[in-house]
Coordinates of C-alpha atoms in Angstrom, one line a residue:
Chain V
X1 CA 74.0 126.3 68.5
X2 CA 75.3 128.6 65.9
X3 CA 72.9 129.7 63.2
X4 CA 73.7 128.1 59.8
X5 CA 76.0 130.1 57.6
X6 CA 74.3 131.8 54.7
X7 CA 74.5 130.1 51.4
X8 CA 75.6 131.5 48.0
X9 CA 73.7 130.7 44.8
X10 CA 77.0 129.4 43.4
X11 CA 77.2 126.6 46.1
X12 CA 76.6 123.0 45.4
X13 CA 73.8 121.1 47.1
X14 CA 74.2 118.3 49.7
X15 CA 74.0 114.9 48.2
X16 CA 70.4 113.6 48.3
X17 CA 69.7 111.1 51.1
X18 CA 67.7 108.7 48.9
X19 CA 66.9 106.6 52.0
X20 CA 64.4 109.3 52.9
X21 CA 62.4 108.6 49.7
X22 CA 60.3 105.7 48.4
X23 CA 62.2 103.3 46.2
X24 CA 61.1 103.4 42.5
X25 CA 59.6 100.0 42.7
X26 CA 56.8 99.7 45.4
X27 CA 54.6 96.8 44.4
X28 CA 51.9 97.7 46.9
X29 CA 51.4 100.8 44.7
X30 CA 50.7 98.8 41.6
X31 CA 51.3 101.5 39.0
X32 CA 54.9 101.8 40.1
X33 CA 55.7 98.2 38.9
X34 CA 55.9 99.0 35.1
X35 CA 57.0 102.6 35.6
X36 CA 60.0 102.2 37.9
X37 CA 63.5 102.3 36.4
X38 CA 65.2 99.0 37.1
X39 CA 68.8 100.2 36.8
X40 CA 70.6 102.3 39.4
X41 CA 70.5 106.0 39.1
X42 CA 73.8 107.4 37.8
X43 CA 75.2 109.8 40.4
X44 CA 76.8 112.8 39.0
X45 CA 78.8 115.7 40.4
X46 CA 76.7 118.8 40.2
X47 CA 77.3 121.3 37.5
X48 CA 75.7 124.7 36.7
X49 CA 72.8 122.7 35.3
X50 CA 71.9 121.2 38.7
X51 CA 72.7 124.2 41.0
X52 CA 70.6 126.7 39.0
X53 CA 66.8 126.8 38.5
X54 CA 64.1 129.1 37.1
X55 CA 63.3 132.1 39.1
X56 CA 59.8 133.4 39.5
X57 CA 58.4 136.9 40.0
X58 CA 55.4 137.9 42.1
X59 CA 53.8 139.7 39.1
X60 CA 53.6 136.3 37.3
X61 CA 50.9 135.2 39.7
X62 CA 47.4 136.6 40.1
X63 CA 46.0 138.1 43.3
X64 CA 43.7 135.2 43.9
X65 CA 46.0 132.4 42.8
X66 CA 46.6 131.3 46.4
X67 CA 42.9 131.5 47.4
X68 CA 41.2 128.3 46.3
X69 CA 37.9 129.4 47.9
X70 CA 37.7 132.4 45.5
X71 CA 39.9 131.7 42.5
X72 CA 37.2 129.6 40.7
X73 CA 34.0 130.9 42.4
X74 CA 31.4 131.5 39.8
X75 CA 28.0 132.1 41.4
X76 CA 28.8 131.2 45.0
X77 CA 31.4 129.7 47.3
X78 CA 32.7 126.1 47.1
X79 CA 31.2 123.5 49.3
X80 CA 33.3 122.1 52.1
X81 CA 35.2 122.8 55.3
X82 CA 37.0 126.1 55.1
X83 CA 40.6 125.8 56.0
X84 CA 43.9 127.7 55.8
X85 CA 47.1 125.8 55.1
X86 CA 50.4 127.5 56.0
X87 CA 54.0 126.8 56.9
X88 CA 57.6 127.3 56.1
X89 CA 59.8 126.1 53.3
X90 CA 63.3 125.6 54.6
X91 CA 66.4 123.7 53.5
X92 CA 68.2 120.9 55.2
X93 CA 70.3 123.3 57.3
X94 CA 67.3 125.1 58.5
X95 CA 67.6 128.2 56.3
X96 CA 64.5 129.7 54.9
X97 CA 63.9 129.1 51.1
X98 CA 62.5 132.5 49.9
X99 CA 60.8 133.0 46.6
X100 CA 60.1 129.3 46.2
X101 CA 57.1 128.5 43.8
X102 CA 54.6 126.4 45.7
X103 CA 51.9 124.9 43.6
X104 CA 49.0 122.9 45.1
X105 CA 46.1 120.9 43.7
X106 CA 43.4 118.7 45.2
X107 CA 40.0 117.1 44.9
X108 CA 36.9 118.9 46.0
X109 CA 35.1 118.3 49.3
X110 CA 33.4 115.2 47.8
X111 CA 36.7 113.7 46.6
X112 CA 36.2 114.6 42.9
X113 CA 38.9 116.2 40.8
X114 CA 38.2 118.8 38.1
X115 CA 40.1 116.8 35.5
X116 CA 38.8 115.4 32.2
X117 CA 40.0 112.0 33.1
X118 CA 38.4 111.7 36.6
X119 CA 35.1 109.7 36.3
X120 CA 34.3 109.3 40.0
X121 CA 30.6 109.4 41.0
X122 CA 30.9 112.4 43.3
X123 CA 30.0 115.6 41.5
X124 CA 32.1 118.5 40.3
X125 CA 31.7 121.6 42.4
X126 CA 30.9 124.4 40.0
X127 CA 32.7 126.9 42.3
X128 CA 35.8 125.0 42.9
X129 CA 38.8 124.6 40.6
X130 CA 41.1 122.8 42.9
X131 CA 44.5 124.5 42.3
X132 CA 46.5 127.3 43.6
X133 CA 50.0 128.7 43.7
X134 CA 52.2 131.2 45.6
X135 CA 55.7 132.3 46.3
X136 CA 57.3 132.0 49.7
X137 CA 58.3 135.3 51.4
X138 CA 61.7 136.2 52.7
X139 CA 61.2 133.9 55.7
X140 CA 60.2 131.0 53.5
X141 CA 56.6 131.3 54.6
X142 CA 53.6 130.4 52.5
X143 CA 49.8 130.3 53.1
X144 CA 46.7 129.6 51.1
X145 CA 43.0 129.1 51.7
X146 CA 40.9 126.3 50.5
X147 CA 38.2 123.7 51.4
X148 CA 39.3 120.4 52.9
X149 CA 39.5 117.7 50.1
X150 CA 37.5 114.5 50.5
X151 CA 38.8 111.0 50.3
X152 CA 38.1 109.0 47.2
X153 CA 38.4 105.4 45.9
X154 CA 41.0 104.5 43.3
X155 CA 41.9 101.5 41.3
X156 CA 44.7 99.7 43.1
X157 CA 43.2 97.0 45.2
X158 CA 39.5 97.2 44.7
X159 CA 38.7 98.8 48.0
X160 CA 41.6 101.2 48.3
X161 CA 40.7 104.8 49.3
X162 CA 43.1 107.7 49.2
X163 CA 43.1 109.7 52.5
X164 CA 42.3 113.3 52.1
X165 CA 45.4 115.0 50.7
X166 CA 46.7 118.0 48.8
X167 CA 49.4 117.6 46.2
X168 CA 52.4 119.9 46.3
X169 CA 55.1 120.8 43.7
X170 CA 57.9 123.1 45.0
X171 CA 60.4 124.8 42.9
X172 CA 63.3 126.2 44.9
X173 CA 66.6 127.8 43.9
X174 CA 68.3 124.8 42.4
X175 CA 67.1 122.3 39.8
X176 CA 68.1 119.5 42.1
X177 CA 65.8 120.9 44.8
X178 CA 62.7 120.3 42.7
X179 CA 60.2 118.3 44.8
X180 CA 56.7 116.9 44.3
X181 CA 54.8 115.4 47.2
X182 CA 51.5 115.1 49.0
X183 CA 50.2 116.6 52.3
X184 CA 47.8 114.6 54.6
X185 CA 45.6 115.7 57.5
X186 CA 46.2 114.8 61.1
X187 CA 43.8 112.2 62.5
X188 CA 42.7 110.7 59.1
X189 CA 42.0 107.0 59.7
X190 CA 42.7 106.2 56.0
X191 CA 46.4 107.3 56.2
X192 CA 47.7 104.1 57.8
X193 CA 46.3 101.8 55.1
X194 CA 47.1 103.9 52.1
X195 CA 49.4 102.1 49.7
X196 CA 50.9 105.4 48.5
X197 CA 51.6 106.6 52.0
X198 CA 53.1 103.1 52.7
X199 CA 55.7 103.7 50.0
X200 CA 57.4 106.2 52.4
X201 CA 60.3 104.3 53.9
X202 CA 60.2 105.4 57.6
X203 CA 57.6 106.3 60.2
X204 CA 59.3 109.6 60.8
X205 CA 59.3 110.6 57.1
X206 CA 55.6 109.7 56.9
X207 CA 54.9 111.9 59.8
X208 CA 56.5 114.7 57.9
X209 CA 53.8 114.5 55.3
X210 CA 50.9 114.9 57.8
X211 CA 49.8 118.5 58.5
X212 CA 48.9 119.3 62.1
X213 CA 45.8 121.2 63.1
X214 CA 47.0 124.6 64.2
X215 CA 44.5 126.2 66.5
X216 CA 46.7 129.3 66.8
X217 CA 46.0 130.2 63.2
X218 CA 42.2 129.5 63.2
X219 CA 40.1 132.5 62.0
X220 CA 37.3 132.6 64.6
X221 CA 33.8 132.0 63.1
X222 CA 35.4 131.5 59.7
X223 CA 38.2 128.9 59.1
X224 CA 40.3 126.2 60.8
X225 CA 44.0 126.0 60.0
X226 CA 46.7 123.3 59.3
X227 CA 50.4 123.7 59.5
X228 CA 52.7 122.0 57.0
X229 CA 56.4 122.7 56.8
X230 CA 58.5 121.5 53.9
X231 CA 62.3 120.8 53.8
X232 CA 64.2 121.0 50.5
X233 CA 67.8 120.1 49.9
X234 CA 70.4 122.6 51.2
X235 CA 73.5 124.1 49.6
X236 CA 76.6 123.0 51.3
X237 CA 79.6 125.1 52.3
X238 CA 82.3 125.6 49.7
X239 CA 85.3 125.3 52.0
X240 CA 88.2 125.7 49.6
X241 CA 87.7 126.1 45.9
X242 CA 84.4 126.1 44.0
X243 CA 84.8 123.5 41.2
X244 CA 81.4 124.0 39.6
X245 CA 82.6 126.7 37.3
X246 CA 86.3 127.0 37.9
X247 CA 87.7 129.5 35.6
X248 CA 84.5 131.4 35.0
X249 CA 84.7 135.2 35.5
X250 CA 83.6 136.0 39.0
Chain G
X1 CA 75.4 121.0 62.6
X2 CA 71.8 120.1 62.7
X3 CA 70.5 118.6 59.5
X4 CA 66.8 118.4 58.8
X5 CA 65.6 115.5 56.6
X6 CA 64.4 116.4 53.1
X7 CA 60.6 116.0 52.9
X8 CA 59.8 112.7 51.2
X9 CA 58.7 112.8 47.6
X10 CA 55.4 111.3 46.5
X11 CA 53.9 110.6 43.1
X12 CA 52.3 113.5 41.2
X13 CA 49.4 111.2 40.5
X14 CA 47.2 111.0 37.4
X15 CA 45.8 114.5 37.8
X16 CA 49.1 116.4 38.1
X17 CA 47.8 118.7 35.3
X18 CA 45.3 120.3 37.6
X19 CA 48.0 122.0 39.5
X20 CA 50.7 122.4 36.9
X21 CA 48.8 122.7 33.6
X22 CA 45.1 123.3 34.4
X23 CA 44.2 124.1 30.8
X24 CA 45.2 120.5 29.9
X25 CA 43.0 119.3 32.8
X26 CA 40.2 121.0 31.1
X27 CA 39.6 124.4 32.7
X28 CA 40.8 128.0 32.7
X29 CA 41.7 129.4 36.1
X30 CA 45.0 131.4 36.0
X31 CA 45.7 134.5 33.9
X32 CA 49.2 133.5 33.3
X33 CA 49.9 129.8 32.4
X34 CA 53.3 128.1 32.4
X35 CA 53.7 126.1 29.2
X36 CA 55.8 124.3 26.7
X37 CA 56.8 127.3 24.5
X38 CA 60.1 128.8 25.8
X39 CA 60.6 131.4 23.0
X40 CA 59.1 134.5 21.7
X41 CA 60.0 136.3 18.5
X42 CA 62.9 138.2 20.2
X43 CA 64.6 135.2 21.7
X44 CA 68.1 134.7 20.3
X45 CA 69.2 131.4 18.9
X46 CA 68.3 128.5 16.6
X47 CA 64.7 127.6 17.0
X48 CA 64.1 123.9 17.6
X49 CA 61.5 121.5 18.8
X50 CA 62.1 118.6 21.1
X51 CA 59.5 115.8 21.4
X52 CA 59.0 112.2 22.3
X53 CA 57.2 109.7 24.3
X54 CA 57.7 108.0 27.7
X55 CA 57.4 104.3 27.5
X56 CA 56.8 101.8 30.4
X57 CA 58.1 98.3 30.9
X58 CA 55.4 96.7 28.8
X59 CA 56.1 99.0 25.8
X60 CA 53.0 101.1 26.6
X61 CA 53.2 104.8 26.2
X62 CA 52.5 107.0 29.2
X63 CA 49.7 109.4 28.5
X64 CA 49.6 111.1 31.9
X65 CA 53.2 112.0 32.2
X66 CA 54.4 115.6 32.8
X67 CA 57.8 116.9 31.9
X68 CA 59.7 120.1 32.8
X69 CA 62.8 121.3 31.1
X70 CA 65.6 123.6 32.2
X71 CA 68.3 124.8 29.8
X72 CA 70.9 127.5 29.1
X73 CA 70.4 130.2 26.5
X74 CA 72.0 130.2 23.0
X75 CA 75.2 131.5 24.5
X76 CA 75.3 128.7 27.1
X77 CA 74.3 130.7 30.2
X78 CA 71.6 129.9 32.7
X79 CA 69.2 132.7 33.8
X80 CA 70.2 132.3 37.5
X81 CA 72.6 134.3 39.7
X82 CA 74.6 131.2 40.4
X83 CA 75.9 131.2 36.9
X84 CA 79.0 133.4 36.9
X85 CA 80.2 132.6 33.3
X86 CA 81.2 135.8 31.4
X87 CA 78.3 135.4 28.9
X88 CA 75.3 137.5 28.1
X89 CA 71.9 136.8 29.5
X90 CA 69.0 136.8 27.0
X91 CA 66.2 138.9 28.5
X92 CA 63.7 137.0 26.3
X93 CA 64.7 133.6 27.4
X94 CA 64.0 132.0 30.8
X95 CA 65.1 128.5 29.9
X96 CA 62.3 126.7 31.7
X97 CA 59.1 125.1 30.5
X98 CA 56.6 122.4 31.3
X99 CA 54.3 120.3 29.2
X100 CA 52.1 117.2 29.6
X101 CA 52.0 114.4 27.2
X102 CA 49.0 114.3 24.9
X103 CA 46.2 112.3 26.5
X104 CA 45.7 110.3 23.3
X105 CA 49.2 109.8 21.8
X106 CA 51.4 110.3 24.8
X107 CA 53.5 112.7 22.7
X108 CA 55.2 115.6 24.6
X109 CA 56.8 118.5 22.9
X110 CA 58.7 121.8 23.7
X111 CA 59.4 124.7 21.4
X112 CA 62.7 126.2 22.4
X113 CA 66.2 127.1 21.1
X114 CA 69.3 125.0 21.0
X115 CA 71.3 125.8 24.1
X116 CA 75.0 126.7 23.9
X117 CA 77.7 124.7 25.7
X118 CA 77.9 125.4 29.4
X119 CA 81.0 125.3 31.6
X120 CA 81.5 122.0 33.4
X121 CA 83.4 121.3 36.6
X122 CA 87.1 122.1 36.9
X123 CA 87.3 124.0 33.6
X124 CA 85.8 121.3 31.5
X125 CA 83.1 122.1 28.9
X126 CA 79.7 120.4 28.8
X127 CA 78.1 119.6 25.4
X128 CA 74.8 121.4 24.7
X129 CA 72.1 119.7 26.7
X130 CA 68.6 120.1 28.2
X131 CA 67.7 119.0 31.7
X132 CA 64.5 117.0 32.1
X133 CA 62.4 116.3 35.2
X134 CA 59.7 113.7 34.7
X135 CA 56.7 113.1 37.0
X136 CA 53.7 110.8 36.7
X137 CA 51.4 108.4 38.4
X138 CA 53.5 105.5 39.5
X139 CA 56.7 107.5 39.7
X140 CA 57.5 108.0 43.4
X141 CA 60.5 110.4 43.0
X142 CA 60.7 112.7 40.0
X143 CA 63.2 111.3 37.4
X144 CA 66.1 113.5 36.2
X145 CA 67.7 113.0 32.9
X146 CA 69.5 115.0 30.2
X147 CA 68.8 115.4 26.5
X148 CA 71.9 115.7 24.2
X149 CA 71.8 116.4 20.4
X150 CA 72.7 113.9 17.7
X151 CA 74.4 116.7 15.6
X152 CA 76.9 117.5 18.4
X153 CA 78.9 114.3 18.0
X154 CA 82.3 116.0 18.8
X155 CA 81.0 117.9 21.9
X156 CA 79.1 114.8 23.1
X157 CA 82.2 112.7 22.9
X158 CA 84.0 115.1 25.2
X159 CA 81.1 115.7 27.6
X160 CA 82.1 114.9 31.2
X161 CA 78.7 113.7 32.3
X162 CA 78.2 111.4 29.3
X163 CA 81.7 110.1 29.7
X164 CA 81.0 109.5 33.4
X165 CA 78.4 106.8 32.5
X166 CA 80.4 103.7 33.0
X167 CA 78.4 101.7 30.4
X168 CA 79.2 103.4 27.1
X169 CA 76.3 101.5 25.5
X170 CA 73.9 103.4 27.7
X171 CA 75.1 106.9 26.8
X172 CA 73.2 106.8 23.5
X173 CA 69.9 106.7 25.5
X174 CA 70.5 110.4 26.1
X175 CA 71.0 111.4 22.5
X176 CA 68.0 113.0 20.8
X177 CA 67.8 112.3 17.0
X178 CA 67.6 115.2 14.7
X179 CA 64.9 115.4 12.1
X180 CA 63.2 118.2 10.3
X181 CA 59.6 119.3 9.8
X182 CA 58.6 122.4 7.9
X183 CA 62.1 123.7 8.0
X184 CA 62.3 123.4 11.8
X185 CA 64.8 121.0 13.4
X186 CA 62.9 118.5 15.5
X187 CA 64.8 116.3 17.9
X188 CA 63.2 113.1 18.9
X189 CA 63.8 111.9 22.5
X190 CA 62.0 108.8 23.7
X191 CA 62.4 107.9 27.3
X192 CA 62.2 104.2 28.3
X193 CA 61.5 103.5 32.0
X194 CA 62.6 99.9 31.8
X195 CA 64.0 97.3 29.4
X196 CA 67.2 96.7 27.5
X197 CA 67.4 100.3 26.4
X198 CA 66.3 101.9 29.7
X199 CA 67.1 105.6 29.7
X200 CA 69.9 106.8 32.0
X201 CA 68.4 108.6 34.9
X202 CA 70.6 110.7 37.2
X203 CA 70.9 111.1 41.0
X204 CA 71.8 114.8 41.0

């Protein structure tokens, strides 16, 4: 197979395959009922507004921003299983997405979030903030260190529990690549019954949200590791004329 | 050619602020925080504020919603190498910001400048507009919409994206209404997730 052709920042993106995503209305996840648009999305041809996006620089991030074990440590280390999470951000054509901003947030090992609106019984960990961020390198690679989050109960049905998960927000090279999602952990028995996981339309897409334990990246006597790759939308080839900004000075 | 499926989107959940706006969640962790003020004193252009609420199908205001905006500078150019228009970049304007709704009132707000018109497809011109991305608990796939300005009637009438909305009556859901507060133009833009005046959301 030929490697994919390189893309130009002036190229349009492939149309989003909406069948890969949850519909807006997913009654099993009750909050979606009143918050889901009822009318069809209006599909538009991309313009400069959709094919461009903010660009981030390494100096905007601090040296510990991607180390959740140390970035809020006050008088000790956070409690919990030490893990590394790593992977590649690529596009739909398999090309790396370099310089993507990856932001992550999570509950602590007891399933409690450091957020003024979270009232769960489990205690706050004084040494754990629960968020981190990083930029992908030239190969689209990212990694961070944290403690494994705990599951927690939530008000949907009265005995619904979220599986352990880490939230992700990824900002790529185009506004229409912006993605927010959640990563789960291989082997978690709560995944199958989670109403939020059940919003994902296919088994294969659900599998794509589950990080696999990666023994090859373990740090002996220190940390286990999980591998989680992310696919963003890809720019498509401009075969004849680029219509996005026809007439603009090139 | 092989095509890999895009990773599925999931809701940002009620605690999206921890990751994207930790100070609003209630703690200080990063030295540099991304926020809802896009300008400094050197930025070129007309200072404006945009604000509003996001309203669900029962008429209740969302107080846990988070919005990001992306816009061109005063000359109508995006700070991105894909924008080849022969216009000047403003080194003091990135054009991107994020802000959470107030936990009590649900009001969100950005301080920015009014963007210039941007080239559209095939030599058309787009009216000044700001792109919005909306995430919250209960929203499975981030919602994309556009804010246009009530005092740009002529440009709005010629805007190819607005005109591409088949139902003319729905176009007005994208027009922010100009007001003024302490000499600053403030544009009000309420976003309705459902109902007769449901906001237009785009598949981009």
